[in-house]
């Protein structure tokens, strides 16, 4: 009987032409040493450069390299999901395509799996290479998200993790379009652990996460795991109304006593303040409605325009 495939590596890539070959070499060194077989699935997120060509060339050279490509850029989380849904190994490791997630760490993840964990998460220990701004914004963001969210999310968590095929299947069963994988994985249960790895420098190229992508990813993390912002909007409205009521009483008493309140400033301030609070609350509600809208349309999360080395088509 042929032994089953022990490990799949899933790598979402967007404009990473300079990293593909190098990453493959490094992966191959590690994987051949520790596993009798493996597959590396590159999930090309509609790259505009030669990334997919590079993946095809690697496949011709080594059929253990497989790939799929999107019809356009659908985002890192969609590419991750597409790759995961194609994986067939007993365990599946997801990692970035820029060498920031060190291939040499994969055997450590596998050791934890052998110790009995279904999901082995990782936490980045910041090397000095990580920019101060990125470190601080990420720290504050995770503080905020953990305050707001109902699912604890580890700061400095990365989408570098090992999952058993069973856990991957569960993850893929979750139907939402706005995917914040870190949160979804936390929510899933299973036996989980977390290992620390030292962040590496990007091998080549620059970050593919633009500020807008980052912001949208951040909002997904908060809005898909918590309704607290709605509650905060409600409480703010409530407190402001109580304040307004007290102020009204104060103004009436003053009026009765004959000293009419000289209004300008207080009216202006309260109108502006209330206007701001109202708009903010509408914005919060709008975020949720937009998400409901996106979910009920049930559009596919991505379109795959070409696959290489992946024979069975699976529904997304
Ligand atoms: N990525 C992607 N689609 C995107 C943006 C990024 O597939 O729209 C991939 C990217 O190629 C990399 C991983 O997601 O493999 C993480 O992105 P990046 O390294 O740019 O993020 P950073 O490490 O700077 O947060
Ligand atoms: Mg990176």
mmCIF file of C-alpha atoms and ligand atoms in Angstrom:
data_model
loop_
_atom_site.group_PDB
_atom_site.id
_atom_site.type_symbol
_atom_site.label_atom_id
_atom_site.label_comp_id
_atom_site.label_asym_id
_atom_site.label_seq_id
_atom_site.Cartn_x
_atom_site.Cartn_y
_atom_site.Cartn_z
ATOM 1 C CA UNK A 1 0.000 0.000 0.000
ATOM 2 C CA UNK A 2 1.422 3.437 -0.876
ATOM 3 C CA UNK A 3 2.119 5.546 2.138
ATOM 4 C CA UNK A 4 -0.175 8.556 2.393
ATOM 5 C CA UNK A 5 1.219 12.001 1.789
ATOM 6 C CA UNK A 6 2.615 13.167 5.134
ATOM 7 C CA UNK A 7 2.719 16.921 4.619
ATOM 8 C CA UNK A 8 1.386 19.724 2.423
ATOM 9 C CA UNK A 9 2.773 23.242 2.426
ATOM 10 C CA UNK A 10 0.379 25.987 1.353
ATOM 11 C CA UNK A 11 1.818 29.353 0.317
ATOM 12 C CA UNK A 12 -0.281 32.332 -0.810
ATOM 13 C CA UNK A 13 1.801 34.517 -3.090
ATOM 14 C CA UNK A 14 1.258 37.887 -4.692
ATOM 15 C CA UNK A 15 4.009 39.368 -6.850
ATOM 16 C CA UNK A 16 6.705 37.199 -5.268
ATOM 17 C CA UNK A 17 8.630 36.245 -8.438
ATOM 18 C CA UNK A 18 11.998 36.766 -6.762
ATOM 19 C CA UNK A 19 11.139 34.554 -3.814
ATOM 20 C CA UNK A 20 9.518 31.456 -5.331
ATOM 21 C CA UNK A 21 12.641 29.581 -6.413
ATOM 22 C CA UNK A 22 14.614 30.427 -3.291
ATOM 23 C CA UNK A 23 11.781 29.442 -0.987
ATOM 24 C CA UNK A 24 11.342 26.173 -2.878
ATOM 25 C CA UNK A 25 15.037 25.354 -2.502
ATOM 26 C CA UNK A 26 14.964 26.014 1.217
ATOM 27 C CA UNK A 27 11.751 24.048 1.674
ATOM 28 C CA UNK A 28 13.073 21.134 -0.319
ATOM 29 C CA UNK A 29 16.187 20.907 1.841
ATOM 30 C CA UNK A 30 14.148 20.732 5.020
ATOM 31 C CA UNK A 31 11.297 18.564 3.771
ATOM 32 C CA UNK A 32 13.448 15.926 2.073
ATOM 33 C CA UNK A 33 15.382 15.519 5.259
ATOM 34 C CA UNK A 34 12.326 14.954 7.452
ATOM 35 C CA UNK A 35 9.560 13.487 5.281
ATOM 36 C CA UNK A 36 9.401 10.679 2.754
ATOM 37 C CA UNK A 37 7.133 12.776 0.527
ATOM 38 C CA UNK A 38 5.513 16.212 0.439
ATOM 39 C CA UNK A 39 3.638 18.678 -1.735
ATOM 40 C CA UNK A 40 4.105 22.424 -1.982
ATOM 41 C CA UNK A 41 1.006 24.275 -3.166
ATOM 42 C CA UNK A 42 1.537 27.854 -4.309
ATOM 43 C CA UNK A 43 -1.684 29.810 -4.340
ATOM 44 C CA UNK A 44 -1.094 32.680 -6.734
ATOM 45 C CA UNK A 45 -3.299 35.607 -5.818
ATOM 46 C CA UNK A 46 -3.505 37.184 -9.287
ATOM 47 C CA UNK A 47 0.125 38.333 -9.388
ATOM 48 C CA UNK A 48 1.011 40.883 -12.049
ATOM 49 C CA UNK A 49 4.600 39.700 -12.379
ATOM 50 C CA UNK A 50 6.156 36.364 -13.370
ATOM 51 C CA UNK A 51 5.178 34.553 -10.175
ATOM 52 C CA UNK A 52 2.908 31.988 -11.830
ATOM 53 C CA UNK A 53 5.406 31.329 -14.634
ATOM 54 C CA UNK A 54 8.003 30.570 -11.975
ATOM 55 C CA UNK A 55 5.613 28.170 -10.260
ATOM 56 C CA UNK A 56 4.900 26.381 -13.560
ATOM 57 C CA UNK A 57 8.617 26.044 -14.259
ATOM 58 C CA UNK A 58 9.161 24.526 -10.828
ATOM 59 C CA UNK A 59 6.307 22.079 -11.398
ATOM 60 C CA UNK A 60 7.947 20.835 -14.604
ATOM 61 C CA UNK A 61 11.139 20.286 -12.683
ATOM 62 C CA UNK A 62 9.492 18.716 -9.623
ATOM 63 C CA UNK A 63 5.905 17.445 -9.732
ATOM 64 C CA UNK A 64 5.653 17.832 -5.963
ATOM 65 C CA UNK A 65 5.280 21.557 -6.625
ATOM 66 C CA UNK A 66 1.682 22.394 -7.447
ATOM 67 C CA UNK A 67 -0.150 25.614 -7.989
ATOM 68 C CA UNK A 68 -3.300 27.462 -8.710
ATOM 69 C CA UNK A 69 -3.874 30.974 -9.893
ATOM 70 C CA UNK A 70 -6.723 33.407 -9.377
ATOM 71 C CA UNK A 71 -8.413 35.402 -12.119
ATOM 72 C CA UNK A 72 -7.388 38.561 -10.244
ATOM 73 C CA UNK A 73 -6.088 39.664 -6.829
ATOM 74 C CA UNK A 74 -8.624 38.487 -4.258
ATOM 75 C CA UNK A 75 -6.477 38.962 -1.178
ATOM 76 C CA UNK A 76 -4.162 36.962 1.046
ATOM 77 C CA UNK A 77 -6.892 35.299 3.087
ATOM 78 C CA UNK A 78 -8.756 34.091 -0.011
ATOM 79 C CA UNK A 79 -5.520 32.709 -1.479
ATOM 80 C CA UNK A 80 -4.772 30.957 1.780
ATOM 81 C CA UNK A 81 -8.214 29.408 1.813
ATOM 82 C CA UNK A 82 -7.982 28.262 -1.824
ATOM 83 C CA UNK A 83 -4.635 26.598 -1.177
ATOM 84 C CA UNK A 84 -5.865 24.919 2.004
ATOM 85 C CA UNK A 85 -8.869 23.484 0.193
ATOM 86 C CA UNK A 86 -6.518 21.690 -2.241
ATOM 87 C CA UNK A 87 -4.162 20.212 0.338
ATOM 88 C CA UNK A 88 -4.148 16.446 0.780
ATOM 89 C CA UNK A 89 -1.339 15.821 3.282
ATOM 90 C CA UNK A 90 -1.836 14.304 6.717
ATOM 91 C CA UNK A 91 -0.770 17.698 8.063
ATOM 92 C CA UNK A 92 -0.912 21.032 6.306
ATOM 93 C CA UNK A 93 1.445 23.929 6.975
ATOM 94 C CA UNK A 94 0.526 27.406 5.781
ATOM 95 C CA UNK A 95 3.241 30.015 5.444
ATOM 96 C CA UNK A 96 4.129 33.259 3.663
ATOM 97 C CA UNK A 97 6.019 33.284 0.406
ATOM 98 C CA UNK A 98 8.710 35.766 1.396
ATOM 99 C CA UNK A 99 10.879 33.652 3.756
ATOM 100 C CA UNK A 100 9.650 35.553 6.803
ATOM 101 C CA UNK A 101 8.329 32.228 8.040
ATOM 102 C CA UNK A 102 11.452 30.064 8.251
ATOM 103 C CA UNK A 103 11.128 26.657 6.542
ATOM 104 C CA UNK A 104 13.629 25.299 9.082
ATOM 105 C CA UNK A 105 10.926 25.701 11.725
ATOM 106 C CA UNK A 106 8.563 23.211 10.051
ATOM 107 C CA UNK A 107 10.045 20.119 11.766
ATOM 108 C CA UNK A 108 9.427 21.810 15.147
ATOM 109 C CA UNK A 109 5.772 22.336 14.231
ATOM 110 C CA UNK A 110 5.589 18.698 13.210
ATOM 111 C CA UNK A 111 7.079 17.575 16.531
ATOM 112 C CA UNK A 112 4.211 19.274 18.351
ATOM 113 C CA UNK A 113 1.746 17.534 16.058
ATOM 114 C CA UNK A 114 3.364 14.221 16.953
ATOM 115 C CA UNK A 115 2.978 15.123 20.607
ATOM 116 C CA UNK A 116 -0.755 15.177 19.996
ATOM 117 C CA UNK A 117 -1.743 18.702 18.925
ATOM 118 C CA UNK A 118 -4.126 19.117 15.987
ATOM 119 C CA UNK A 119 -3.253 22.758 15.447
ATOM 120 C CA UNK A 120 0.173 24.244 16.055
ATOM 121 C CA UNK A 121 0.056 28.047 15.877
ATOM 122 C CA UNK A 122 3.059 30.319 15.867
ATOM 123 C CA UNK A 123 3.886 33.614 17.447
ATOM 124 C CA UNK A 124 6.453 35.967 15.995
ATOM 125 C CA UNK A 125 9.250 37.080 18.238
ATOM 126 C CA UNK A 126 10.158 40.401 16.765
ATOM 127 C CA UNK A 127 13.594 40.612 15.378
ATOM 128 C CA UNK A 128 15.068 44.065 15.126
ATOM 129 C CA UNK A 129 14.300 43.908 11.424
ATOM 130 C CA UNK A 130 10.594 44.351 12.013
ATOM 131 C CA UNK A 131 9.901 48.081 11.753
ATOM 132 C CA UNK A 132 9.014 49.939 14.940
ATOM 133 C CA UNK A 133 5.786 51.266 13.448
ATOM 134 C CA UNK A 134 4.650 47.801 12.406
ATOM 135 C CA UNK A 135 5.505 46.427 15.833
ATOM 136 C CA UNK A 136 3.640 49.165 17.695
ATOM 137 C CA UNK A 137 0.562 49.238 15.458
ATOM 138 C CA UNK A 138 0.314 45.485 15.604
ATOM 139 C CA UNK A 139 0.662 45.551 19.429
ATOM 140 C CA UNK A 140 -2.044 48.169 19.855
ATOM 141 C CA UNK A 141 -4.281 46.515 17.329
ATOM 142 C CA UNK A 142 -4.191 43.207 19.156
ATOM 143 C CA UNK A 143 -4.862 44.931 22.485
ATOM 144 C CA UNK A 144 -7.926 46.532 20.924
ATOM 145 C CA UNK A 145 -9.099 43.378 19.221
ATOM 146 C CA UNK A 146 -8.753 41.361 22.396
ATOM 147 C CA UNK A 147 -10.755 43.932 24.284
ATOM 148 C CA UNK A 148 -13.472 43.952 21.648
ATOM 149 C CA UNK A 149 -13.535 40.396 20.482
ATOM 150 C CA UNK A 150 -15.112 37.369 22.089
ATOM 151 C CA UNK A 151 -12.379 35.053 20.815
ATOM 152 C CA UNK A 152 -8.919 35.583 22.284
ATOM 153 C CA UNK A 153 -6.417 36.328 19.543
ATOM 154 C CA UNK A 154 -2.727 36.017 20.231
ATOM 155 C CA UNK A 155 -0.744 39.180 19.487
ATOM 156 C CA UNK A 156 1.960 38.642 16.890
ATOM 157 C CA UNK A 157 0.128 35.586 15.658
ATOM 158 C CA UNK A 158 0.971 34.774 12.071
ATOM 159 C CA UNK A 159 -0.650 32.689 9.385
ATOM 160 C CA UNK A 160 2.266 30.320 9.821
ATOM 161 C CA UNK A 161 0.721 27.231 11.331
ATOM 162 C CA UNK A 162 0.386 23.514 11.102
ATOM 163 C CA UNK A 163 -3.010 21.857 11.062
ATOM 164 C CA UNK A 164 -4.108 18.271 10.768
ATOM 165 C CA UNK A 165 -6.104 17.577 7.612
ATOM 166 C CA UNK A 166 -9.170 17.133 9.806
ATOM 167 C CA UNK A 167 -8.742 20.631 11.266
ATOM 168 C CA UNK A 168 -8.192 22.085 7.790
ATOM 169 C CA UNK A 169 -11.463 20.518 6.671
ATOM 170 C CA UNK A 170 -13.258 22.104 9.614
ATOM 171 C CA UNK A 171 -11.722 25.475 8.802
ATOM 172 C CA UNK A 172 -12.832 25.158 5.181
ATOM 173 C CA UNK A 173 -16.347 24.346 6.258
ATOM 174 C CA UNK A 174 -16.778 27.805 7.706
ATOM 175 C CA UNK A 175 -18.657 29.620 4.989
ATOM 176 C CA UNK A 176 -17.914 33.266 5.673
ATOM 177 C CA UNK A 177 -16.455 35.409 2.908
ATOM 178 C CA UNK A 178 -14.620 37.861 5.128
ATOM 179 C CA UNK A 179 -12.041 35.540 6.541
ATOM 180 C CA UNK A 180 -9.815 36.363 9.450
ATOM 181 C CA UNK A 181 -8.134 32.998 9.705
ATOM 182 C CA UNK A 182 -6.369 33.703 13.015
ATOM 183 C CA UNK A 183 -9.709 34.292 14.663
ATOM 184 C CA UNK A 184 -11.489 31.416 12.940
ATOM 185 C CA UNK A 185 -8.790 28.984 14.028
ATOM 186 C CA UNK A 186 -9.036 30.216 17.622
ATOM 187 C CA UNK A 187 -12.777 29.735 17.515
ATOM 188 C CA UNK A 188 -12.584 26.178 16.169
ATOM 189 C CA UNK A 189 -11.393 24.381 19.250
ATOM 190 C CA UNK A 190 -9.295 21.214 18.783
ATOM 191 C CA UNK A 191 -6.079 20.685 20.702
ATOM 192 C CA UNK A 192 -4.007 23.763 19.982
ATOM 193 C CA UNK A 193 -0.626 24.999 21.019
ATOM 194 C CA UNK A 194 1.582 27.914 20.139
ATOM 195 C CA UNK A 195 5.301 28.054 19.375
ATOM 196 C CA UNK A 196 7.586 31.076 19.151
ATOM 197 C CA UNK A 197 9.668 31.663 16.064
ATOM 198 C CA UNK A 198 12.079 34.409 15.245
ATOM 199 C CA UNK A 199 10.858 36.637 12.455
ATOM 200 C CA UNK A 200 13.134 36.758 9.438
ATOM 201 C CA UNK A 201 13.736 39.536 7.006
ATOM 202 C CA UNK A 202 11.810 39.430 3.745
ATOM 203 C CA UNK A 203 14.044 37.642 1.230
ATOM 204 C CA UNK A 204 13.240 39.968 -1.685
ATOM 205 C CA UNK A 205 10.655 42.535 -2.692
ATOM 206 C CA UNK A 206 8.575 44.620 -0.338
ATOM 207 C CA UNK A 207 5.437 44.051 1.684
ATOM 208 C CA UNK A 208 2.309 43.298 -0.330
ATOM 209 C CA UNK A 209 0.076 44.554 2.429
ATOM 210 C CA UNK A 210 -0.796 48.115 1.529
ATOM 211 C CA UNK A 211 -2.162 50.369 4.235
ATOM 212 C CA UNK A 212 -5.685 49.915 2.874
ATOM 213 C CA UNK A 213 -5.346 46.112 2.812
ATOM 214 C CA UNK A 214 -4.053 46.228 6.370
ATOM 215 C CA UNK A 215 -6.952 48.396 7.509
ATOM 216 C CA UNK A 216 -9.518 46.171 5.872
ATOM 217 C CA UNK A 217 -7.869 43.076 7.368
ATOM 218 C CA UNK A 218 -7.905 44.756 10.767
ATOM 219 C CA UNK A 219 -11.572 45.664 10.494
ATOM 220 C CA UNK A 220 -12.414 42.106 9.475
ATOM 221 C CA UNK A 221 -10.744 40.878 12.631
ATOM 222 C CA UNK A 222 -12.868 43.088 14.832
ATOM 223 C CA UNK A 223 -16.190 43.073 13.055
ATOM 224 C CA UNK A 224 -16.317 39.359 12.317
ATOM 225 C CA UNK A 225 -15.664 38.365 15.893
ATOM 226 C CA UNK A 226 -17.533 40.831 17.990
ATOM 227 C CA UNK A 227 -20.690 42.886 18.199
ATOM 228 C CA UNK A 228 -19.171 45.003 20.956
ATOM 229 C CA UNK A 229 -18.721 48.057 18.687
ATOM 230 C CA UNK A 230 -22.512 48.107 18.271
ATOM 231 C CA UNK A 231 -22.943 47.937 22.016
ATOM 232 C CA UNK A 232 -20.378 50.681 22.571
ATOM 233 C CA UNK A 233 -22.285 52.834 20.062
ATOM 234 C CA UNK A 234 -25.442 52.201 22.047
ATOM 235 C CA UNK A 235 -23.837 53.063 25.395
ATOM 236 C CA UNK A 236 -22.265 56.205 23.967
ATOM 237 C CA UNK A 237 -25.657 57.314 22.687
ATOM 238 C CA UNK A 238 -27.189 56.533 26.068
ATOM 239 C CA UNK A 239 -24.598 58.438 28.091
ATOM 240 C CA UNK A 240 -24.751 61.428 25.758
ATOM 241 C CA UNK A 241 -28.556 61.515 26.054
ATOM 242 C CA UNK A 242 -28.394 61.436 29.854
ATOM 243 C CA UNK A 243 -25.851 64.279 29.723
ATOM 244 C CA UNK A 244 -28.133 66.242 27.405
ATOM 245 C CA UNK A 245 -31.072 65.711 29.749
ATOM 246 C CA UNK A 246 -29.137 66.954 32.766
ATOM 247 C CA UNK A 247 -27.981 69.950 30.793
ATOM 248 C CA UNK A 248 -31.568 70.682 29.710
ATOM 249 C CA UNK A 249 -32.736 70.628 33.328
ATOM 250 C CA UNK A 250 -29.910 72.940 34.279
ATOM 251 C CA UNK A 251 -30.832 75.330 31.448
ATOM 252 C CA UNK A 252 -34.523 75.339 32.408
ATOM 253 C CA UNK A 253 -33.755 76.072 36.061
ATOM 254 C CA UNK A 254 -31.492 78.892 35.010
ATOM 255 C CA UNK A 255 -34.210 80.219 32.710
ATOM 256 C CA UNK A 256 -36.811 80.141 35.506
ATOM 257 C CA UNK A 257 -34.419 82.004 37.738
ATOM 258 C CA UNK A 258 -34.328 84.694 35.130
ATOM 259 C CA UNK A 259 -30.781 84.219 33.917
ATOM 260 C CA UNK A 260 -31.206 82.928 30.367
ATOM 261 C CA UNK A 261 -28.249 80.854 29.300
ATOM 262 C CA UNK A 262 -26.049 82.660 26.807
ATOM 263 C CA UNK A 263 -26.284 79.846 24.298
ATOM 264 C CA UNK A 264 -23.904 80.060 21.357
ATOM 265 C CA UNK A 265 -20.925 78.057 22.444
ATOM 266 C CA UNK A 266 -22.796 75.351 24.276
ATOM 267 C CA UNK A 267 -25.226 74.832 21.383
ATOM 268 C CA UNK A 268 -22.457 74.702 18.855
ATOM 269 C CA UNK A 269 -20.391 72.277 20.892
ATOM 270 C CA UNK A 270 -23.274 69.966 21.649
ATOM 271 C CA UNK A 271 -24.578 69.955 18.069
ATOM 272 C CA UNK A 272 -21.134 69.174 16.695
ATOM 273 C CA UNK A 273 -20.475 66.541 19.325
ATOM 274 C CA UNK A 274 -23.817 64.846 18.823
ATOM 275 C CA UNK A 275 -23.380 65.008 15.053
ATOM 276 C CA UNK A 276 -20.003 63.317 15.375
ATOM 277 C CA UNK A 277 -21.287 60.612 17.677
ATOM 278 C CA UNK A 278 -24.259 59.953 15.394
ATOM 279 C CA UNK A 279 -22.087 59.635 12.317
ATOM 280 C CA UNK A 280 -19.671 57.359 14.123
ATOM 281 C CA UNK A 281 -22.483 55.088 15.260
ATOM 282 C CA UNK A 282 -23.954 55.034 11.762
ATOM 283 C CA UNK A 283 -20.520 54.088 10.447
ATOM 284 C CA UNK A 284 -20.276 51.208 12.898
ATOM 285 C CA UNK A 285 -23.720 49.962 11.921
ATOM 286 C CA UNK A 286 -22.785 50.439 8.263
ATOM 287 C CA UNK A 287 -19.744 48.172 8.684
ATOM 288 C CA UNK A 288 -21.939 45.368 9.927
ATOM 289 C CA UNK A 289 -24.573 45.908 7.249
ATOM 290 C CA UNK A 290 -21.905 45.890 4.538
ATOM 291 C CA UNK A 291 -20.701 42.567 5.855
ATOM 292 C CA UNK A 292 -24.210 41.150 5.969
ATOM 293 C CA UNK A 293 -24.652 42.363 2.388
ATOM 294 C CA UNK A 294 -21.458 40.662 1.277
ATOM 295 C CA UNK A 295 -22.335 37.434 3.004
ATOM 296 C CA UNK A 296 -25.904 37.169 1.704
ATOM 297 C CA UNK A 297 -24.845 37.692 -1.906
ATOM 298 C CA UNK A 298 -22.918 34.469 -1.492
ATOM 299 C CA UNK A 299 -20.516 35.281 -4.269
ATOM 300 C CA UNK A 300 -17.551 32.955 -4.538
ATOM 301 C CA UNK A 301 -14.599 34.164 -2.548
ATOM 302 C CA UNK A 302 -12.332 33.822 -5.594
ATOM 303 C CA UNK A 303 -12.128 32.396 -9.116
ATOM 304 C CA UNK A 304 -9.391 29.954 -10.004
ATOM 305 C CA UNK A 305 -8.346 30.453 -13.619
ATOM 306 C CA UNK A 306 -5.715 27.725 -13.810
ATOM 307 C CA UNK A 307 -4.398 24.827 -11.787
ATOM 308 C CA UNK A 308 -1.228 22.849 -12.166
ATOM 309 C CA UNK A 309 -0.586 19.477 -10.657
ATOM 310 C CA UNK A 310 -3.848 19.563 -8.700
ATOM 311 C CA UNK A 311 -6.059 16.966 -10.308
ATOM 312 C CA UNK A 312 -9.269 16.828 -8.347
ATOM 313 C CA UNK A 313 -11.336 19.969 -8.488
ATOM 314 C CA UNK A 314 -12.956 20.831 -5.216
ATOM 315 C CA UNK A 315 -15.819 23.171 -4.721
ATOM 316 C CA UNK A 316 -15.091 26.402 -2.946
HETATM 317 N N1 LIG B 1 -0.237 38.138 -0.223
HETATM 318 C C1 LIG B 1 -1.247 37.666 -1.056
HETATM 319 N N2 LIG B 1 -2.187 38.545 -1.513
HETATM 320 C C2 LIG B 1 -2.165 39.881 -1.189
HETATM 321 C C3 LIG B 1 -1.148 40.337 -0.307
HETATM 322 C C4 LIG B 1 -0.208 39.439 0.169
HETATM 323 O O1 LIG B 1 -1.303 36.482 -1.375
HETATM 324 O O2 LIG B 1 -3.046 40.619 -1.648
HETATM 325 C C5 LIG B 1 0.787 37.178 0.267
HETATM 326 C C6 LIG B 1 2.231 37.617 0.079
HETATM 327 O O3 LIG B 1 2.717 37.255 -1.202
HETATM 328 C C7 LIG B 1 2.939 36.869 1.199
HETATM 329 C C8 LIG B 1 1.888 36.828 2.290
HETATM 330 O O4 LIG B 1 0.634 37.063 1.655
HETATM 331 O O5 LIG B 1 3.265 35.544 0.819
HETATM 332 C C9 LIG B 1 2.139 37.887 3.364
HETATM 333 O O6 LIG B 1 2.271 39.158 2.767
HETATM 334 P P1 LIG B 1 3.459 40.159 3.105
HETATM 335 O O7 LIG B 1 4.716 39.406 3.335
HETATM 336 O O8 LIG B 1 3.489 41.179 2.031
HETATM 337 O O9 LIG B 1 2.912 40.791 4.443
HETATM 338 P P2 LIG B 1 3.782 41.261 5.711
HETATM 339 O O10 LIG B 1 4.697 40.105 6.056
HETATM 340 O O11 LIG B 1 4.543 42.457 5.258
HETATM 341 O O12 LIG B 1 2.757 41.534 6.748
HETATM 342 MG MG1 LIG B 2 5.955 39.177 4.793
#
